[in-house]
Tab-separated table of C-alpha atoms in Angstrom:
chain	number	residue	atom	x	y	z
A	1	UNK	CA	-18.138	3.573	-14.075
A	2	UNK	CA	-18.835	4.070	-9.218
A	3	UNK	CA	-19.598	0.372	-7.855
A	4	UNK	CA	-19.493	2.517	-4.871
A	5	UNK	CA	-23.143	0.959	-3.551
A	6	UNK	CA	-22.637	-2.707	-5.050
A	7	UNK	CA	-19.094	-3.176	-2.800
A	8	UNK	CA	-21.265	-1.793	0.261
A	9	UNK	CA	-23.722	-3.805	-0.075
A	10	UNK	CA	-21.434	-6.774	-1.059
A	11	UNK	CA	-19.038	-6.486	1.544
A	12	UNK	CA	-22.018	-6.337	4.466
A	13	UNK	CA	-23.351	-9.539	2.884
A	14	UNK	CA	-20.479	-10.914	2.994
A	15	UNK	CA	-19.690	-13.532	5.919
A	16	UNK	CA	-16.536	-12.183	7.888
A	17	UNK	CA	-14.020	-13.298	6.231
A	18	UNK	CA	-11.700	-16.211	7.187
A	19	UNK	CA	-9.078	-16.136	9.669
A	20	UNK	CA	-6.212	-19.289	10.544
A	21	UNK	CA	-3.559	-17.455	13.283
A	22	UNK	CA	-0.488	-19.050	13.680
A	23	UNK	CA	1.212	-19.320	17.454
A	24	UNK	CA	4.939	-17.826	17.414
A	25	UNK	CA	5.196	-21.786	18.777
A	26	UNK	CA	4.866	-23.284	16.277
A	27	UNK	CA	6.928	-21.545	14.481
A	28	UNK	CA	10.778	-23.832	14.071
A	29	UNK	CA	14.350	-22.125	13.227
A	30	UNK	CA	16.319	-24.622	10.452
A	31	UNK	CA	18.411	-22.348	10.029
A	32	UNK	CA	21.524	-20.042	11.499
A	33	UNK	CA	20.910	-18.019	14.243
A	34	UNK	CA	18.231	-19.190	16.649
A	35	UNK	CA	15.149	-18.297	17.134
A	36	UNK	CA	12.776	-17.747	20.577
A	37	UNK	CA	11.027	-17.014	23.942
A	38	UNK	CA	12.699	-13.609	24.106
A	39	UNK	CA	13.149	-11.382	28.071
A	40	UNK	CA	9.979	-9.090	27.127
A	41	UNK	CA	8.021	-12.667	26.227
A	42	UNK	CA	7.738	-12.280	22.629
A	43	UNK	CA	9.671	-14.676	20.276
A	44	UNK	CA	12.626	-13.436	18.003
A	45	UNK	CA	14.469	-13.990	16.009
A	46	UNK	CA	18.719	-13.359	17.086
A	47	UNK	CA	20.601	-13.098	12.898
A	48	UNK	CA	24.159	-14.017	13.876
A	49	UNK	CA	25.766	-12.544	10.825
A	50	UNK	CA	24.790	-11.083	7.186
A	51	UNK	CA	26.996	-14.280	5.993
A	52	UNK	CA	24.524	-16.322	7.517
A	53	UNK	CA	20.600	-16.401	7.098
A	54	UNK	CA	18.041	-16.287	9.356
A	55	UNK	CA	14.838	-18.967	8.272
A	56	UNK	CA	11.712	-19.916	10.580
A	57	UNK	CA	9.430	-21.780	9.537
A	58	UNK	CA	5.512	-23.836	9.334
A	59	UNK	CA	4.486	-26.488	8.548
A	60	UNK	CA	1.088	-27.961	7.721
A	61	UNK	CA	-0.443	-31.536	8.555
A	62	UNK	CA	-2.661	-31.207	6.114
A	63	UNK	CA	-1.766	-29.609	2.441
A	64	UNK	CA	-3.412	-25.648	2.548
A	65	UNK	CA	-4.862	-23.424	0.137
A	66	UNK	CA	-3.935	-19.783	0.218
A	67	UNK	CA	-5.610	-19.268	-3.613
A	68	UNK	CA	-7.373	-15.251	-2.182
A	69	UNK	CA	-5.435	-15.543	1.054
A	70	UNK	CA	-2.377	-13.410	2.359
A	71	UNK	CA	-1.112	-13.167	5.539
A	72	UNK	CA	-0.552	-10.821	8.252
A	73	UNK	CA	2.089	-10.719	10.664
A	74	UNK	CA	3.189	-8.237	13.324
A	75	UNK	CA	7.151	-7.341	14.159
A	76	UNK	CA	9.512	-5.850	15.039
A	77	UNK	CA	14.047	-4.671	14.163
A	78	UNK	CA	15.616	-4.020	16.605
A	79	UNK	CA	18.001	-2.173	13.762
A	80	UNK	CA	16.444	-1.020	10.358
A	81	UNK	CA	20.192	-0.765	9.409
A	82	UNK	CA	21.944	-4.268	10.543
A	83	UNK	CA	18.688	-5.492	8.083
A	84	UNK	CA	18.963	-6.771	4.609
A	85	UNK	CA	15.478	-8.486	3.868
A	86	UNK	CA	12.698	-9.770	4.698
A	87	UNK	CA	11.200	-12.879	2.600
A	88	UNK	CA	7.765	-14.592	2.942
A	89	UNK	CA	7.928	-17.923	1.443
A	90	UNK	CA	5.884	-20.583	0.597
A	91	UNK	CA	6.338	-23.863	-0.930
A	92	UNK	CA	4.438	-26.930	-1.681
A	93	UNK	CA	7.121	-29.171	-1.002
A	94	UNK	CA	7.233	-31.677	1.436
A	95	UNK	CA	12.015	-31.005	1.654
A	96	UNK	CA	13.517	-28.227	-0.273
A	97	UNK	CA	12.835	-25.042	-2.229
A	98	UNK	CA	13.104	-24.995	-5.926
A	99	UNK	CA	9.267	-24.541	-6.651
A	100	UNK	CA	8.678	-21.954	-4.554
A	101	UNK	CA	6.521	-17.717	-3.971
A	102	UNK	CA	8.266	-15.667	-2.673
A	103	UNK	CA	6.777	-11.770	-0.973
A	104	UNK	CA	9.679	-9.180	0.126
A	105	UNK	CA	8.973	-6.530	2.187
A	106	UNK	CA	11.026	-3.929	0.480
A	107	UNK	CA	13.638	-1.944	1.848
A	108	UNK	CA	15.035	1.095	1.283
A	109	UNK	CA	18.333	2.987	1.236
A	110	UNK	CA	16.928	6.082	2.969
A	111	UNK	CA	15.184	4.938	6.292
A	112	UNK	CA	12.279	7.437	6.163
A	113	UNK	CA	10.660	6.082	3.233
A	114	UNK	CA	10.303	1.695	4.390
A	115	UNK	CA	7.388	1.283	5.913
A	116	UNK	CA	9.580	-0.716	8.503
A	117	UNK	CA	11.822	1.351	10.903
A	118	UNK	CA	13.686	0.479	13.912
A	119	UNK	CA	12.940	-0.099	16.688
A	120	UNK	CA	8.935	-0.213	16.056
A	121	UNK	CA	5.867	-2.739	15.918
A	122	UNK	CA	4.275	-2.868	12.381
A	123	UNK	CA	2.178	-5.007	10.383
A	124	UNK	CA	2.634	-6.356	7.330
A	125	UNK	CA	0.405	-7.605	5.029
A	126	UNK	CA	2.201	-9.482	2.036
A	127	UNK	CA	-0.357	-10.261	-0.719
A	128	UNK	CA	-0.394	-13.672	-3.273
A	129	UNK	CA	-0.154	-10.382	-6.390
A	130	UNK	CA	3.225	-9.630	-4.956
A	131	UNK	CA	4.767	-12.839	-5.343
A	132	UNK	CA	7.601	-14.350	-7.294
A	133	UNK	CA	7.334	-17.684	-8.505
A	134	UNK	CA	10.134	-20.054	-8.382
A	135	UNK	CA	9.559	-22.806	-9.909
A	136	UNK	CA	6.901	-24.501	-10.224
A	137	UNK	CA	4.391	-24.444	-6.575
A	138	UNK	CA	0.758	-24.876	-6.510
A	139	UNK	CA	-0.752	-22.332	-4.422
A	140	UNK	CA	-3.755	-24.400	-3.490
A	141	UNK	CA	-1.491	-27.203	-2.364
A	142	UNK	CA	1.221	-25.765	0.817
A	143	UNK	CA	2.297	-27.339	2.874
A	144	UNK	CA	5.608	-24.868	4.338
A	145	UNK	CA	5.302	-21.705	5.414
A	146	UNK	CA	9.129	-19.491	6.967
A	147	UNK	CA	10.924	-15.914	6.798
A	148	UNK	CA	13.575	-15.785	5.421
A	149	UNK	CA	15.747	-12.776	7.919
A	150	UNK	CA	19.435	-11.805	6.797
A	151	UNK	CA	21.311	-9.183	9.237
A	152	UNK	CA	23.752	-8.699	10.180
A	153	UNK	CA	23.825	-8.602	14.617
A	154	UNK	CA	19.633	-8.118	14.238
A	155	UNK	CA	16.482	-9.168	16.292
A	156	UNK	CA	13.351	-9.628	14.568
A	157	UNK	CA	10.677	-9.666	17.260
A	158	UNK	CA	7.022	-11.890	16.506
A	159	UNK	CA	3.601	-10.757	18.057
A	160	UNK	CA	0.867	-11.550	15.855
A	161	UNK	CA	0.977	-13.800	12.744
A	162	UNK	CA	-1.757	-14.915	10.641
A	163	UNK	CA	-3.422	-16.930	7.339
A	164	UNK	CA	-6.831	-14.336	6.141
A	165	UNK	CA	-9.435	-14.624	3.080
A	166	UNK	CA	-8.804	-11.450	0.670
A	167	UNK	CA	-12.305	-9.800	-0.276
A	168	UNK	CA	-13.928	-11.383	-2.670
A	169	UNK	CA	-12.901	-8.918	-5.553
A	170	UNK	CA	-10.417	-6.018	-6.363
A	171	UNK	CA	-10.253	-2.541	-6.388
A	172	UNK	CA	-8.460	0.098	-8.209
A	173	UNK	CA	-8.024	3.780	-7.186
A	174	UNK	CA	-6.438	6.727	-9.034
A	175	UNK	CA	-4.422	9.026	-6.924
A	176	UNK	CA	-2.329	11.889	-7.592
A	177	UNK	CA	-0.218	13.469	-6.788
A	178	UNK	CA	1.289	17.440	-6.141
A	179	UNK	CA	-1.266	19.066	-7.229
A	180	UNK	CA	0.098	19.895	-10.710
A	181	UNK	CA	-2.268	21.846	-13.747
A	182	UNK	CA	-2.488	18.076	-15.884
A	183	UNK	CA	-4.134	16.981	-12.982
A	184	UNK	CA	-7.485	18.555	-14.537
A	185	UNK	CA	-6.059	16.876	-18.239
A	186	UNK	CA	-6.291	13.879	-16.433
A	187	UNK	CA	-9.963	14.354	-14.933
A	188	UNK	CA	-11.252	14.876	-18.155
A	189	UNK	CA	-10.408	11.970	-19.456
A	190	UNK	CA	-11.752	10.058	-16.409
A	191	UNK	CA	-15.073	11.835	-16.556
A	192	UNK	CA	-15.386	10.003	-20.391
A	193	UNK	CA	-15.218	6.845	-18.068
A	194	UNK	CA	-17.461	8.715	-14.681
A	195	UNK	CA	-13.385	7.141	-13.356
A	196	UNK	CA	-12.700	8.936	-9.806
A	197	UNK	CA	-9.831	10.417	-8.623
A	198	UNK	CA	-8.266	11.748	-5.527
A	199	UNK	CA	-6.277	14.699	-5.559
A	200	UNK	CA	-3.560	14.511	-3.368
A	201	UNK	CA	-3.782	18.389	-3.455
A	202	UNK	CA	-0.738	20.505	-2.067
A	203	UNK	CA	-2.999	24.343	-1.237
A	204	UNK	CA	0.470	26.010	-1.087
A	205	UNK	CA	0.803	26.393	-5.070
A	206	UNK	CA	-2.617	26.662	-5.666
A	207	UNK	CA	-3.049	29.600	-8.319
A	208	UNK	CA	0.586	29.312	-9.068
A	209	UNK	CA	2.714	27.926	-12.235
A	210	UNK	CA	1.784	25.441	-13.324
A	211	UNK	CA	-0.924	24.025	-10.601
A	212	UNK	CA	-4.624	23.289	-10.515
A	213	UNK	CA	-6.235	27.243	-9.627
A	214	UNK	CA	-9.067	27.043	-7.389
A	215	UNK	CA	-11.515	27.093	-10.446
A	216	UNK	CA	-10.215	24.185	-11.145
A	217	UNK	CA	-10.146	22.240	-8.258
A	218	UNK	CA	-14.268	23.551	-7.488
A	219	UNK	CA	-14.958	21.307	-10.995
A	220	UNK	CA	-12.869	18.542	-9.605
A	221	UNK	CA	-15.241	17.941	-6.528
A	222	UNK	CA	-18.327	19.881	-7.523
A	223	UNK	CA	-18.776	18.444	-11.110
A	224	UNK	CA	-15.993	15.581	-11.672
A	225	UNK	CA	-16.491	13.675	-8.454
A	226	UNK	CA	-12.900	13.700	-7.084
A	227	UNK	CA	-11.991	13.743	-3.660
A	228	UNK	CA	-9.987	16.888	-2.749
A	229	UNK	CA	-7.921	15.574	-0.050
A	230	UNK	CA	-4.104	16.296	1.791
A	231	UNK	CA	-0.507	16.821	0.749
A	232	UNK	CA	1.744	18.625	1.397
A	233	UNK	CA	5.461	20.183	-0.846
A	234	UNK	CA	7.982	19.440	2.261
A	235	UNK	CA	8.109	15.861	3.889
A	236	UNK	CA	6.787	16.277	7.692
A	237	UNK	CA	10.724	14.584	8.636
A	238	UNK	CA	11.805	18.352	7.970
A	239	UNK	CA	9.220	20.182	10.422
A	240	UNK	CA	10.256	21.535	13.728
A	241	UNK	CA	7.297	18.587	15.667
A	242	UNK	CA	4.987	21.336	16.653
A	243	UNK	CA	4.880	23.036	13.515
A	244	UNK	CA	2.603	19.872	12.043
A	245	UNK	CA	-0.018	21.170	13.442
A	246	UNK	CA	-0.611	24.277	12.576
A	247	UNK	CA	0.882	23.553	8.621
A	248	UNK	CA	-2.038	20.024	8.930
A	249	UNK	CA	-5.027	22.763	10.672
A	250	UNK	CA	-4.141	25.935	6.951
A	251	UNK	CA	-4.280	22.218	4.158
A	252	UNK	CA	-7.155	20.413	5.798
A	253	UNK	CA	-8.935	24.152	6.649
A	254	UNK	CA	-8.453	25.578	3.074
A	255	UNK	CA	-10.288	21.031	1.784
A	256	UNK	CA	-12.571	22.074	3.763
A	257	UNK	CA	-13.399	25.838	2.151
A	258	UNK	CA	-13.678	24.137	-1.098
A	259	UNK	CA	-16.147	21.516	0.174
A	260	UNK	CA	-14.164	18.561	1.016
A	261	UNK	CA	-13.994	18.146	4.380
A	262	UNK	CA	-15.643	14.405	4.339
A	263	UNK	CA	-12.124	13.657	1.272
A	264	UNK	CA	-9.937	16.568	3.474
A	265	UNK	CA	-8.957	14.168	6.289
A	266	UNK	CA	-6.759	11.511	3.309
A	267	UNK	CA	-2.678	12.203	3.292
A	268	UNK	CA	-0.336	11.933	1.399
A	269	UNK	CA	3.343	11.843	2.706
A	270	UNK	CA	5.545	13.917	0.565
A	271	UNK	CA	8.173	11.817	-1.290
A	272	UNK	CA	6.999	9.189	0.525
A	273	UNK	CA	8.853	9.974	3.825
A	274	UNK	CA	7.399	9.422	7.707
A	275	UNK	CA	9.118	8.127	10.713
A	276	UNK	CA	7.421	5.981	12.814
A	277	UNK	CA	7.678	7.116	16.395
A	278	UNK	CA	7.227	10.672	15.890
A	279	UNK	CA	5.425	11.869	13.043
A	280	UNK	CA	3.075	9.061	12.675
A	281	UNK	CA	1.218	9.113	16.286
A	282	UNK	CA	0.243	13.026	14.647
A	283	UNK	CA	-0.959	11.981	11.343
A	284	UNK	CA	-3.550	8.616	13.395
A	285	UNK	CA	-4.981	11.509	14.920
A	286	UNK	CA	-5.711	14.246	12.453
A	287	UNK	CA	-5.925	11.728	9.577
A	288	UNK	CA	-7.879	8.750	8.706
A	289	UNK	CA	-5.302	7.359	6.508
A	290	UNK	CA	-1.738	7.833	5.067
A	291	UNK	CA	-0.924	6.401	2.179
A	292	UNK	CA	2.845	6.588	1.189
A	293	UNK	CA	4.913	6.406	-2.603
A	294	UNK	CA	5.624	2.558	-2.882
A	295	UNK	CA	4.914	-1.178	-1.826
A	296	UNK	CA	3.084	-2.131	-4.653
A	297	UNK	CA	-0.142	-3.342	-3.805
A	298	UNK	CA	-2.386	-3.395	-0.137
A	299	UNK	CA	-5.063	-5.681	0.626
A	300	UNK	CA	-8.521	-5.454	1.810
A	301	UNK	CA	-8.315	-4.389	4.665
A	302	UNK	CA	-5.603	-3.096	4.266
A	303	UNK	CA	-2.134	-3.001	6.846
A	304	UNK	CA	-2.664	-0.446	8.543
A	305	UNK	CA	-5.229	2.400	7.273
A	306	UNK	CA	-2.146	5.070	7.849
A	307	UNK	CA	0.339	3.323	6.035
A	308	UNK	CA	-1.030	2.318	3.162
A	309	UNK	CA	1.018	1.056	-0.043
A	310	UNK	CA	0.898	1.947	-3.408
A	311	UNK	CA	1.412	1.079	-7.625
A	312	UNK	CA	4.024	3.985	-8.606
A	313	UNK	CA	2.934	3.499	-12.503
A	314	UNK	CA	6.072	4.469	-14.215
A	315	UNK	CA	6.337	5.732	-18.337
A	316	UNK	CA	7.594	2.494	-19.266
A	317	UNK	CA	4.336	0.650	-18.202
A	318	UNK	CA	1.948	0.309	-21.482
A	319	UNK	CA	-1.560	0.807	-20.282
A	320	UNK	CA	-1.646	-2.672	-21.277
A	321	UNK	CA	0.817	-3.235	-18.402
A	322	UNK	CA	-1.016	-1.911	-15.878
A	323	UNK	CA	-4.255	-3.975	-16.396
A	324	UNK	CA	-2.211	-7.792	-16.545
A	325	UNK	CA	-1.247	-6.082	-13.229
A	326	UNK	CA	-5.491	-4.970	-13.111
A	327	UNK	CA	-6.142	-8.553	-14.153
A	328	UNK	CA	-3.425	-9.996	-11.353
A	329	UNK	CA	-5.315	-8.056	-9.352
A	330	UNK	CA	-8.385	-9.316	-9.481
A	331	UNK	CA	-7.782	-13.079	-8.989
A	332	UNK	CA	-6.186	-11.955	-5.642
A	333	UNK	CA	-8.075	-9.532	-4.667
A	334	UNK	CA	-6.500	-6.451	-4.080
A	335	UNK	CA	-6.481	-2.636	-3.795
A	336	UNK	CA	-4.476	-0.820	-6.047
A	337	UNK	CA	-3.252	2.140	-5.707
A	338	UNK	CA	-2.990	4.124	-8.932
A	339	UNK	CA	0.583	6.824	-8.485
A	340	UNK	CA	0.665	9.453	-10.300
A	341	UNK	CA	2.799	13.070	-11.054
A	342	UNK	CA	2.543	14.031	-14.815
A	343	UNK	CA	0.269	13.364	-17.657
A	344	UNK	CA	2.435	14.583	-20.597
A	345	UNK	CA	1.719	14.976	-24.439
A	346	UNK	CA	5.669	13.067	-24.801
A	347	UNK	CA	5.400	10.127	-26.067
A	348	UNK	CA	8.082	8.304	-23.880
A	349	UNK	CA	8.368	10.840	-20.456
A	350	UNK	CA	12.167	10.341	-19.492
A	351	UNK	CA	10.917	11.706	-16.351
A	352	UNK	CA	10.180	8.963	-13.603
A	353	UNK	CA	7.037	10.918	-12.574
A	354	UNK	CA	5.676	11.824	-15.870
A	355	UNK	CA	2.994	9.381	-17.908
A	356	UNK	CA	1.727	10.322	-21.713
A	357	UNK	CA	-1.339	11.348	-21.741
A	358	UNK	CA	-2.525	8.778	-25.179
A	359	UNK	CA	-1.235	5.477	-23.020
A	360	UNK	CA	-3.323	7.625	-19.593
A	361	UNK	CA	-6.660	7.624	-22.142
A	362	UNK	CA	-6.305	4.167	-23.407
A	363	UNK	CA	-5.287	2.730	-19.793
A	364	UNK	CA	-8.925	4.310	-18.605
A	365	UNK	CA	-10.364	3.038	-21.282
A	366	UNK	CA	-9.232	-0.157	-20.474
A	367	UNK	CA	-10.235	-0.175	-17.203
A	368	UNK	CA	-13.715	1.240	-17.813
A	369	UNK	CA	-14.306	-2.020	-20.256
A	370	UNK	CA	-13.358	-4.838	-18.064
A	371	UNK	CA	-14.820	-3.751	-15.124
A	372	UNK	CA	-12.910	-4.120	-12.447
A	373	UNK	CA	-14.268	-1.035	-9.400
A	374	UNK	CA	-12.700	2.577	-9.392
A	375	UNK	CA	-13.800	3.821	-6.266
A	376	UNK	CA	-11.047	6.726	-5.078
A	377	UNK	CA	-8.942	6.125	-1.224
A	378	UNK	CA	-12.045	7.603	0.690
A	379	UNK	CA	-14.977	5.194	-0.870
A	380	UNK	CA	-12.436	2.762	-0.282
A	381	UNK	CA	-12.313	3.953	3.148
A	382	UNK	CA	-16.263	4.273	4.239
A	383	UNK	CA	-17.123	0.930	2.886
A	384	UNK	CA	-14.194	-1.095	4.166
A	385	UNK	CA	-12.747	0.430	7.457
A	386	UNK	CA	-14.757	-1.845	9.456
């Protein structure tokens, strides 16, 4: 059920999506710490201590509907190790916070797994499909927007802030990491429903035990419509920087030889690790997109094509659970990039990277029957990169 042509037409017939910039001077500091114009010309929040979080807020004179909208912000954190949290809050209450939506930026103990890294500007989009609902807020009557900031003597600088309109439809992409041979089983199941996949390939493992063969890759690409994209067994942050070009060229050359010239220019960070200052500039020069290993739903357009967020499919999630998340994605116009590793016969997998084959087949059927747009990563990029 490919809908690429329809989506392509819809995208270019859709008027430019609505956006509302918010000036930093419109934000007011409400709690502890401080917020104001810093010496370098940016507005910054200074968080005084771990027991005294900061909160900066914009109040709307006329209530605003944020249905099918997302919040885009560009910011910089002085020291990730001192940061405790960044959370967007939206409320329809004039005062207080018994009824509100909250959307937190995920933070992980491994700093190289984070979108947020020390002393580096990054753009983040907060999508309402990832929101936690507290009490009974009204998304069509939002009167206050704010950022809850926690940490120990940390500075958070803000450069841009806007409310933007989501794309009017949801898109789901099936992605598979590491080139395991059971991905061919997944491809055969998906073929029953004309669902395209994106396989992030580790060329040096191809034809080894438990990995895909060259023949299987050709069938997946030529007969089943899959993208063959770039990956590696070793995290790129573990390479001497001068060796990365050679590794990337080897992967691209291997995939180009299989006829996957276009889709090869999409990358998945091994183990989700990346470095915004050292490796990200090279990734931007080499690949059209790069995908991390978590973060939840992505927006259309994404905040950053080279930091694409993913929905990690865990073994405890049923096909119905994932379908329910897809329904929420349809409400908010999100891009749900599903990330799989192993497809197994085991009924209740204990490996957090494994997913049951029968449940996977049910998921394919449910999404096909639901009619959601199912596209590979390269198809989404080709349609939405504008």
